[in-house]
Amino acid sequence: MEKSYKLLNLSLTVFLVVYTISGQVTAQEYFNNFPKPKNGNTYVIAHRGVHNDIPENTLAAYQKAIDL
C-alpha cells in the first residue's frame, strides 16, 4: 500500500514538473509578440488602477497616473 502511494506521489510530481516547464516561455519570446514601439524604445502602458473613481481615458485619469 505504501509503495503505491510513493509511486503515485512520484508520478504526480513528475507530471506537475513537466506540465509547468512546458508552459514556460522565455522573456524574449514573450516580448516578440508585443507591437514595436513607435518612438524609439519606449512603450506606453497603462493599468485600470482607479477606474472606479475617475473615468478611463480622460485627462483626470492621465493626471492621476502621473501623480501615482
Short mmCIF file of N, CA and C in Angstrom, two decimals:
data_model
loop_
_atom_site.label_atom_id
_atom_site.label_comp_id
_atom_site.label_asym_id
_atom_site.label_seq_id
_atom_site.Cartn_x
_atom_site.Cartn_y
_atom_site.Cartn_z
N MET A 1 0.82 -1.19 0.00
CA MET A 1 0.00 0.00 0.00
C MET A 1 0.87 1.26 0.00
N GLU A 2 1.87 1.30 0.87
CA GLU A 2 2.76 2.45 0.95
C GLU A 2 3.54 2.62 -0.35
N LYS A 3 3.89 1.50 -0.99
CA LYS A 3 4.63 1.57 -2.24
C LYS A 3 3.78 2.22 -3.33
N SER A 4 2.49 1.93 -3.35
CA SER A 4 1.62 2.53 -4.36
C SER A 4 1.47 4.04 -4.14
N TYR A 5 1.46 4.48 -2.88
CA TYR A 5 1.40 5.91 -2.59
C TYR A 5 2.68 6.61 -3.05
N LYS A 6 3.82 5.96 -2.84
CA LYS A 6 5.09 6.54 -3.28
C LYS A 6 5.12 6.66 -4.80
N LEU A 7 4.64 5.64 -5.48
CA LEU A 7 4.60 5.66 -6.94
C LEU A 7 3.64 6.74 -7.44
N LEU A 8 2.49 6.85 -6.79
CA LEU A 8 1.53 7.89 -7.16
C LEU A 8 2.11 9.28 -6.92
N ASN A 9 2.75 9.46 -5.79
CA ASN A 9 3.37 10.74 -5.45
C ASN A 9 4.45 11.10 -6.47
N LEU A 10 5.29 10.15 -6.81
CA LEU A 10 6.35 10.38 -7.79
C LEU A 10 5.76 10.71 -9.15
N SER A 11 4.74 9.97 -9.55
CA SER A 11 4.10 10.21 -10.85
C SER A 11 3.49 11.61 -10.92
N LEU A 12 2.80 12.00 -9.87
CA LEU A 12 2.20 13.33 -9.85
C LEU A 12 3.26 14.43 -9.85
N THR A 13 4.34 14.22 -9.12
CA THR A 13 5.42 15.19 -9.09
C THR A 13 6.03 15.36 -10.47
N VAL A 14 6.34 14.25 -11.13
CA VAL A 14 6.92 14.31 -12.47
C VAL A 14 5.95 14.99 -13.43
N PHE A 15 4.68 14.64 -13.36
CA PHE A 15 3.68 15.25 -14.23
C PHE A 15 3.63 16.76 -14.02
N LEU A 16 3.58 17.20 -12.76
CA LEU A 16 3.48 18.63 -12.49
C LEU A 16 4.73 19.39 -12.93
N VAL A 17 5.89 18.80 -12.75
CA VAL A 17 7.13 19.45 -13.20
C VAL A 17 7.13 19.59 -14.71
N VAL A 18 6.81 18.53 -15.42
CA VAL A 18 6.79 18.58 -16.89
C VAL A 18 5.72 19.55 -17.37
N TYR A 19 4.56 19.53 -16.75
CA TYR A 19 3.46 20.42 -17.13
C TYR A 19 3.85 21.88 -16.92
N THR A 20 4.50 22.17 -15.81
CA THR A 20 4.91 23.53 -15.50
C THR A 20 5.97 24.03 -16.47
N ILE A 21 6.96 23.20 -16.72
CA ILE A 21 8.05 23.60 -17.61
C ILE A 21 7.56 23.78 -19.04
N SER A 22 6.65 22.95 -19.48
CA SER A 22 6.18 23.03 -20.86
C SER A 22 5.41 24.31 -21.13
N GLY A 23 4.84 24.92 -20.12
CA GLY A 23 4.08 26.14 -20.30
C GLY A 23 4.90 27.41 -20.21
N GLN A 24 6.16 27.29 -19.89
CA GLN A 24 7.01 28.45 -19.73
C GLN A 24 7.50 28.97 -21.08
N VAL A 25 7.57 30.26 -21.21
CA VAL A 25 8.16 30.88 -22.38
C VAL A 25 9.26 31.81 -21.90
N THR A 26 10.23 32.04 -22.75
CA THR A 26 11.31 32.94 -22.37
C THR A 26 10.82 34.38 -22.48
N ALA A 27 11.52 35.27 -21.84
CA ALA A 27 11.14 36.68 -21.91
C ALA A 27 11.22 37.19 -23.34
N GLN A 28 12.22 36.73 -24.08
CA GLN A 28 12.36 37.16 -25.47
C GLN A 28 11.16 36.73 -26.30
N GLU A 29 10.70 35.50 -26.13
CA GLU A 29 9.52 35.04 -26.86
C GLU A 29 8.29 35.86 -26.48
N TYR A 30 8.19 36.21 -25.22
CA TYR A 30 7.05 36.98 -24.73
C TYR A 30 7.05 38.38 -25.36
N PHE A 31 8.20 39.04 -25.36
CA PHE A 31 8.27 40.41 -25.88
C PHE A 31 8.26 40.47 -27.40
N ASN A 32 8.56 39.38 -28.07
CA ASN A 32 8.47 39.37 -29.53
C ASN A 32 7.03 39.55 -30.00
N ASN A 33 6.05 39.22 -29.15
CA ASN A 33 4.65 39.36 -29.51
C ASN A 33 4.12 40.77 -29.28
N PHE A 34 4.89 41.62 -28.62
CA PHE A 34 4.47 43.00 -28.39
C PHE A 34 4.57 43.79 -29.68
N PRO A 35 3.68 44.74 -29.89
CA PRO A 35 3.86 45.64 -31.04
C PRO A 35 5.11 46.48 -30.83
N LYS A 36 5.78 46.80 -31.91
CA LYS A 36 7.01 47.59 -31.81
C LYS A 36 6.67 49.02 -31.39
N PRO A 37 7.51 49.62 -30.52
CA PRO A 37 7.24 51.00 -30.09
C PRO A 37 7.39 51.97 -31.25
N LYS A 38 6.56 53.00 -31.25
CA LYS A 38 6.59 53.98 -32.33
C LYS A 38 7.66 55.04 -32.12
N ASN A 39 8.04 55.28 -30.87
CA ASN A 39 9.03 56.31 -30.55
C ASN A 39 10.23 55.70 -29.85
N GLY A 40 11.20 55.25 -30.61
CA GLY A 40 12.40 54.69 -30.01
C GLY A 40 12.12 53.37 -29.32
N ASN A 41 12.56 53.28 -28.06
CA ASN A 41 12.40 52.04 -27.29
C ASN A 41 11.40 52.20 -26.15
N THR A 42 10.55 53.21 -26.21
CA THR A 42 9.63 53.49 -25.12
C THR A 42 8.26 52.91 -25.40
N TYR A 43 7.78 52.12 -24.46
CA TYR A 43 6.42 51.59 -24.52
C TYR A 43 5.55 52.43 -23.60
N VAL A 44 4.37 52.78 -24.05
CA VAL A 44 3.40 53.47 -23.21
C VAL A 44 2.37 52.43 -22.80
N ILE A 45 2.28 52.20 -21.49
CA ILE A 45 1.35 51.20 -20.97
C ILE A 45 0.49 51.83 -19.90
N ALA A 46 -0.60 51.18 -19.57
CA ALA A 46 -1.49 51.71 -18.55
C ALA A 46 -2.13 50.57 -17.78
N HIS A 47 -2.72 50.91 -16.67
CA HIS A 47 -3.50 49.95 -15.90
C HIS A 47 -4.77 50.64 -15.45
N ARG A 48 -5.70 49.89 -14.94
CA ARG A 48 -7.00 50.43 -14.55
C ARG A 48 -7.07 50.64 -13.04
N GLY A 49 -6.02 51.16 -12.47
CA GLY A 49 -5.90 51.24 -11.02
C GLY A 49 -7.01 51.99 -10.30
N VAL A 50 -7.47 53.11 -10.84
CA VAL A 50 -8.52 53.89 -10.16
C VAL A 50 -9.74 54.06 -11.06
N HIS A 51 -10.03 53.06 -11.86
CA HIS A 51 -11.13 53.18 -12.82
C HIS A 51 -12.49 53.36 -12.15
N ASN A 52 -12.59 53.06 -10.88
CA ASN A 52 -13.87 53.26 -10.18
C ASN A 52 -14.07 54.72 -9.76
N ASP A 53 -12.96 55.46 -9.61
CA ASP A 53 -13.04 56.83 -9.12
C ASP A 53 -12.99 57.87 -10.24
N ILE A 54 -12.27 57.55 -11.32
CA ILE A 54 -12.07 58.50 -12.41
C ILE A 54 -12.41 57.80 -13.72
N PRO A 55 -13.17 58.45 -14.60
CA PRO A 55 -13.48 57.82 -15.89
C PRO A 55 -12.20 57.53 -16.68
N GLU A 56 -12.17 56.38 -17.33
CA GLU A 56 -10.99 55.98 -18.09
C GLU A 56 -10.81 56.87 -19.31
N ASN A 57 -9.55 57.00 -19.74
CA ASN A 57 -9.17 57.75 -20.94
C ASN A 57 -9.61 59.21 -20.88
N THR A 58 -9.48 59.79 -19.70
CA THR A 58 -9.77 61.21 -19.55
C THR A 58 -8.51 61.90 -19.06
N LEU A 59 -8.48 63.23 -19.15
CA LEU A 59 -7.31 63.96 -18.66
C LEU A 59 -7.11 63.74 -17.17
N ALA A 60 -8.21 63.64 -16.44
CA ALA A 60 -8.10 63.38 -15.00
C ALA A 60 -7.44 62.03 -14.72
N ALA A 61 -7.76 61.04 -15.52
CA ALA A 61 -7.16 59.71 -15.35
C ALA A 61 -5.66 59.75 -15.65
N TYR A 62 -5.29 60.47 -16.71
CA TYR A 62 -3.87 60.59 -17.03
C TYR A 62 -3.13 61.34 -15.93
N GLN A 63 -3.73 62.39 -15.41
CA GLN A 63 -3.09 63.15 -14.35
C GLN A 63 -2.92 62.29 -13.10
N LYS A 64 -3.92 61.49 -12.77
CA LYS A 64 -3.83 60.60 -11.61
C LYS A 64 -2.70 59.59 -11.80
N ALA A 65 -2.55 59.07 -13.03
CA ALA A 65 -1.46 58.12 -13.31
C ALA A 65 -0.11 58.79 -13.13
N ILE A 66 0.01 60.03 -13.56
CA ILE A 66 1.27 60.77 -13.38
C ILE A 66 1.54 60.99 -11.91
N ASP A 67 0.49 61.34 -11.16
CA ASP A 67 0.64 61.60 -9.72
C ASP A 67 1.07 60.35 -8.96
N LEU A 68 0.62 59.20 -9.42
CA LEU A 68 0.98 57.96 -8.73
C LEU A 68 2.45 57.69 -8.91
#
